[in-house]
Coordinates of C-alpha atoms and ligand atoms in Angstrom, one line a residue:
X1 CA -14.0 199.9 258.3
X2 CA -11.6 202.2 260.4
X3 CA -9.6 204.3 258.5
X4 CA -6.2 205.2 259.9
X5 CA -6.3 208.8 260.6
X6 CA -3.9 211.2 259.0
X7 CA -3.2 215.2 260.4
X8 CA -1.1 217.1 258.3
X9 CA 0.0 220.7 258.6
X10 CA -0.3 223.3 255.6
X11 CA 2.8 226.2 256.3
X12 CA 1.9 227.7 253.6
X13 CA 4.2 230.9 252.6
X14 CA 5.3 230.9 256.7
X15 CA 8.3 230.6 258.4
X16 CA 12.4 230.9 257.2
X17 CA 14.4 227.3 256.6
X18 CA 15.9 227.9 259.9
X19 CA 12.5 228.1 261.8
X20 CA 10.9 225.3 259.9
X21 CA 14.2 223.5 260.3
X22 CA 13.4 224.1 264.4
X23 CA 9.3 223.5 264.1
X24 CA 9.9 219.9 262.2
X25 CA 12.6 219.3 265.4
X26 CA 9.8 220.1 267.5
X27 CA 7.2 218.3 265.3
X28 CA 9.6 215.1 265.6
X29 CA 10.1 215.2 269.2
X30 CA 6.5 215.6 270.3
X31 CA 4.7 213.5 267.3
X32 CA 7.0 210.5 266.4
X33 CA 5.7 208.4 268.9
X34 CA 2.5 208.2 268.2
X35 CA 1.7 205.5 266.5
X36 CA -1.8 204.7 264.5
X37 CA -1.7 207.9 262.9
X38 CA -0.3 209.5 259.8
X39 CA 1.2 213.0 260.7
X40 CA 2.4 215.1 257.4
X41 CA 4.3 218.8 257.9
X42 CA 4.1 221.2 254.5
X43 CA 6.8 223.6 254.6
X44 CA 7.4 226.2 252.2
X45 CA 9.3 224.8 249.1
X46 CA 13.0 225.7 249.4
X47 CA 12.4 224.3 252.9
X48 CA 11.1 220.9 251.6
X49 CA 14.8 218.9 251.4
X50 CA 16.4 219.9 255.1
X51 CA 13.2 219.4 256.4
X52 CA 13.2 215.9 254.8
X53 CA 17.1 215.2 256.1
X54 CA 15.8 216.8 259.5
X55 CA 13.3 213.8 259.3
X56 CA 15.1 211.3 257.9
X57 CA 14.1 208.0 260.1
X58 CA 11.2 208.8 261.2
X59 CA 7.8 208.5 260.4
X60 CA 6.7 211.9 259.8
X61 CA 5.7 212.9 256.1
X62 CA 6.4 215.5 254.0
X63 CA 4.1 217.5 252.0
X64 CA 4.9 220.0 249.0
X65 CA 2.2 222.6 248.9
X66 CA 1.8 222.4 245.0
X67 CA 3.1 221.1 241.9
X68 CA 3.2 221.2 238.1
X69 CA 1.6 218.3 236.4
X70 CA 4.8 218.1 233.8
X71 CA 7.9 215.9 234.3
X72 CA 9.9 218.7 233.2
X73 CA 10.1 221.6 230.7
X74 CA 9.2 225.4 230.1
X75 CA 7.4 226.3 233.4
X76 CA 8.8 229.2 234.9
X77 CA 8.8 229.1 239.0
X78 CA 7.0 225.6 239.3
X79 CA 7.9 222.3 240.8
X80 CA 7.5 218.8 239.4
X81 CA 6.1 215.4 240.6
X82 CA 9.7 214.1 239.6
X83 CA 11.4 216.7 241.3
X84 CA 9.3 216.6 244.2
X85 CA 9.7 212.7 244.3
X86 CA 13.3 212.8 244.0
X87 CA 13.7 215.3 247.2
X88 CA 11.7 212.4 249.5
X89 CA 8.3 214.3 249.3
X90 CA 5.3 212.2 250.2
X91 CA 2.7 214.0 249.7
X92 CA 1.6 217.1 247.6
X93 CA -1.1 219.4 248.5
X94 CA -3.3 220.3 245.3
X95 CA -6.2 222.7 244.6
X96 CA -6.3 224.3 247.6
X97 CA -8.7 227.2 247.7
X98 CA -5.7 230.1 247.7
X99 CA -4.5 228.6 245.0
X100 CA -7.5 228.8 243.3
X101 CA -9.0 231.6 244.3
X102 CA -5.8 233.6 244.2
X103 CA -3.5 231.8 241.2
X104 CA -6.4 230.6 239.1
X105 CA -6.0 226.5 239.8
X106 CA -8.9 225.2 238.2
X107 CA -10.6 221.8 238.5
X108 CA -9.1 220.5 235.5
X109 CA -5.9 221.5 236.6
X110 CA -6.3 219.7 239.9
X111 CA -6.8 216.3 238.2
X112 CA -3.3 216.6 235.7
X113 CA -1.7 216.9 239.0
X114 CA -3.4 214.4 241.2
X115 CA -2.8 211.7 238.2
X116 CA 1.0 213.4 238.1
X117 CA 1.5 213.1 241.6
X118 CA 0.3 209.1 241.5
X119 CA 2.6 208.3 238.6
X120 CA 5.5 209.4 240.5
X121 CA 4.4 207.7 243.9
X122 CA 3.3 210.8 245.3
X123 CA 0.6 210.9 247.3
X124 CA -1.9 213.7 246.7
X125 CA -4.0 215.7 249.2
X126 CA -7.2 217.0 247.5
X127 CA -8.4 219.9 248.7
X128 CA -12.5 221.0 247.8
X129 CA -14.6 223.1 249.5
X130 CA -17.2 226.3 248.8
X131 CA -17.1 229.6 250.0
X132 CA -19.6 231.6 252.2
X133 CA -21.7 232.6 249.0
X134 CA -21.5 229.3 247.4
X135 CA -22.7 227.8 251.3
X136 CA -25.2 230.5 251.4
X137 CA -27.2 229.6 248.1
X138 CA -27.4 226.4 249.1
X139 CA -24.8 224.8 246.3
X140 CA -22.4 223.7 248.8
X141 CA -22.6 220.0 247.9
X142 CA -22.8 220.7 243.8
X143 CA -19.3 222.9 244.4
X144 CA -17.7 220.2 245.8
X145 CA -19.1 217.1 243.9
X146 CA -17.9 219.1 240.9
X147 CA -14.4 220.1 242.2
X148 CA -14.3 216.0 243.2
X149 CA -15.2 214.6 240.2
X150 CA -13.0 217.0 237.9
X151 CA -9.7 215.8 240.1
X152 CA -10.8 212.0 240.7
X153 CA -11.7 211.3 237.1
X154 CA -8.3 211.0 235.8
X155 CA -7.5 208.5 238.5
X156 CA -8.1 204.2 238.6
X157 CA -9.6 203.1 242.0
X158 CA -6.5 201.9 243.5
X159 CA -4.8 205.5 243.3
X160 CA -8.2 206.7 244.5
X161 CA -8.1 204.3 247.8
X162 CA -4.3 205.9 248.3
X163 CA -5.8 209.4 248.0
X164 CA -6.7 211.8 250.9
X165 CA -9.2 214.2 250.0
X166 CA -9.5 217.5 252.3
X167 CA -12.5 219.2 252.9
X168 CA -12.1 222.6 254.0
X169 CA -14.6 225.3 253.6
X170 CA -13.2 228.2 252.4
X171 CA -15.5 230.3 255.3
X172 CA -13.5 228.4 257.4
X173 CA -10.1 228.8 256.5
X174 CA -8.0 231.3 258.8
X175 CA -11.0 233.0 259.9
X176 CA -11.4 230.9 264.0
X177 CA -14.6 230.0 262.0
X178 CA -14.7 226.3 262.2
X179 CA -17.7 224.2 260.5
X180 CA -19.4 222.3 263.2
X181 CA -18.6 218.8 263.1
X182 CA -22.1 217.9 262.3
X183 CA -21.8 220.2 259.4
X184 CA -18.6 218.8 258.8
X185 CA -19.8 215.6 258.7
X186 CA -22.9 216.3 256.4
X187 CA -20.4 217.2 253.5
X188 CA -17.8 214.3 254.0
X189 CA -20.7 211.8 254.0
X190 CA -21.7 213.6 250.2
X191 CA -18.5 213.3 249.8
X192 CA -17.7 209.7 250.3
X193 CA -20.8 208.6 249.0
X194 CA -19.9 210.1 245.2
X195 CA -17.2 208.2 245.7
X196 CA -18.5 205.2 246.0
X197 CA -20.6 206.1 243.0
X198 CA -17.6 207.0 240.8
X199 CA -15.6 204.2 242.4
X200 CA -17.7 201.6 243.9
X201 CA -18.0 201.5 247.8
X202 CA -15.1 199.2 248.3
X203 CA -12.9 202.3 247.4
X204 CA -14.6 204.8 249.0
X205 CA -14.5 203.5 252.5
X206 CA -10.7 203.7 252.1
X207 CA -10.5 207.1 251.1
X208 CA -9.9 209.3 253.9
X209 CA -11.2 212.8 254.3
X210 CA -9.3 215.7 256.4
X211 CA -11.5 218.3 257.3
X212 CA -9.6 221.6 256.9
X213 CA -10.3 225.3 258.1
X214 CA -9.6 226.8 261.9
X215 CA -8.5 223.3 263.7
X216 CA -7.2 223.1 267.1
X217 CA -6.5 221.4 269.9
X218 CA -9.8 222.5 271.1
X219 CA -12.3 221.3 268.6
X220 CA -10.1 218.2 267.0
X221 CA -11.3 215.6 269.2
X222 CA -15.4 216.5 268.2
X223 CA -14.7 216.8 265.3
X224 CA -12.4 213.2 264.7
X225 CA -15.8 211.8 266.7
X226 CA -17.5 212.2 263.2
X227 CA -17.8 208.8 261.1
X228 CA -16.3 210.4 258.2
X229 CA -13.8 212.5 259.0
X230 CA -10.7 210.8 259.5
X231 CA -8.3 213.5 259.8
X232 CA -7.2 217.4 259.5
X233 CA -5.8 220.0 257.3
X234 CA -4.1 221.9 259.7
X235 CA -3.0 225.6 258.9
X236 CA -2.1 228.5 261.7
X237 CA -2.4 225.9 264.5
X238 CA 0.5 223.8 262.9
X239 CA 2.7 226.4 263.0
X240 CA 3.5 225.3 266.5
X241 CA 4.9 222.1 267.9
X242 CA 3.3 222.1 270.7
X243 CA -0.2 223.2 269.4
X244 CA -0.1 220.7 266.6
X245 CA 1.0 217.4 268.7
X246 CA -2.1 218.3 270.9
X247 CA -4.2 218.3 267.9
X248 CA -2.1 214.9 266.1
X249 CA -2.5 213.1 270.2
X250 CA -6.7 213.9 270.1
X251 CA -6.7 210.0 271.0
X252 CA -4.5 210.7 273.9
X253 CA -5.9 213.9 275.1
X254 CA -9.1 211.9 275.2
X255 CA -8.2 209.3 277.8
Ligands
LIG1 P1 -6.4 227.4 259.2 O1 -6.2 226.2 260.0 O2 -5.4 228.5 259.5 O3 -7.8 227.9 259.1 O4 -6.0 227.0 257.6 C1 -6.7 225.9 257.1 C2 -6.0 225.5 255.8 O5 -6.2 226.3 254.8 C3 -5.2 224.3 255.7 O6 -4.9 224.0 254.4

């Protein structure tokens, strides 16, 4: 089945209001016209609402870069689904590998949120992948089966089909390293095919799987060439319009 691709752009802790105010401009202007595609920014959090009035009617998404699996209550400094809902979020980044590696986010964790997130219409992005070590001892495909199955199990297979899992080896991330796309592709198969198992197949071939760590213009379109990967996680290259509508118009560039 095709799979409608979706590119989405991580800021992580980058850029003031006023310059993500001027890279969603830019981001509007160069991307909204593409159609077929999903395209997602993910500003910083005080930045998420004007970004969201900035991009009021059109079709670009917006991602939070984390959240609290609460409603509400005695969480100091976090964010929740209802909160995140209520500003016109669409999506919500979760377990990403600096989170935990650097905050402690565990896989347990990861699945609260993703069944959070789907109880308040959110849409999560899953992010799995293994470090250097963990690729090196040959465990790659146990890490992420376990960091999959701890954040899916909470969910029933129509929030699963709505899903977007990223795959993004942590080797990879901000390092110009990218995986190959055949290495690349060798993981999203694994992981689309425990999907099926925890999910039946129907689901799994409606799940679709960004491939995250050093994208760019350069290396989208071999890498979107891949069965199973049906989108990005895009980090320093989406900090810039113009790189990151060259990556979101692959198809485009192509012809
Ligand atoms: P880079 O594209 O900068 O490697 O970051 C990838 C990433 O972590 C996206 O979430």
């Amino acid at each position: 089945m095709s799979r409608r691709p979706i590119i989405a752009g991580n800021w992580k802790m980058n850029l003031t209001v006023a310059e993500g105010l001027a890279l969603a401009s830019g981001v509007r202007d160069r991307c909204n016209r593409f159609r077929g595609i999903d395209v997602v920014v993910g500003p910083a959090a005080m930045a998420l609402h004007p970004i969201i009035k900035r991009l009021d009617g059109s079709a670009i998404g917006v991602a939070a870069q984390n959240c609290h699996w609460a409603d509400k209550g005695a969480y100091t400094g976090e964010l929740s689904p209802v909160q995140l809902a209520e500003v016109g979020c669409t999506h919500v980044i979760i377990g990403h590998s600096e989170r935990r590696t650097l905050f402690g986010e565990t896989d347990e964790n990861v699945g609260k949120k993703a069944r959070a997130l789907h109880d308040h219409g959110l849409i999560p992005i899953i992010c799995i992948g293994e470090t250097l070590a963990e690729r090196e001892a040959g465990a790659t495909i146990d890490v992420v089966r376990r960091q999959l199955d701890a954040a899916i199990a909470p969910l029933e297979g129509d929030e699963l089909a709505r899903s977007v899992v990223a795959y993004e080896p942590v080797w990879a991330i901000g390092t110009g390293k990218t995986a190959t796309p055949e290495q690349a592709q060798e993981v999203h198969a694994a992981i689309r095919g425990r999907l099926a198992e925890a999910a039946g197949k129907d689901v799994a071939e409606q799940v679709r799987i960004q491939y995250g760590g050093s994208v760019k213009p350069t290396n989208i379109r071999a890498l979107m060439a891949q069965p199973d990967i049906d989108g990005a996680l895009v980090g320093g290259a989406s900090l810039d319009s113009d790189s990151f509508a060259r990556i979101v118009s692959f198809k485009e560039d192509a012809d």
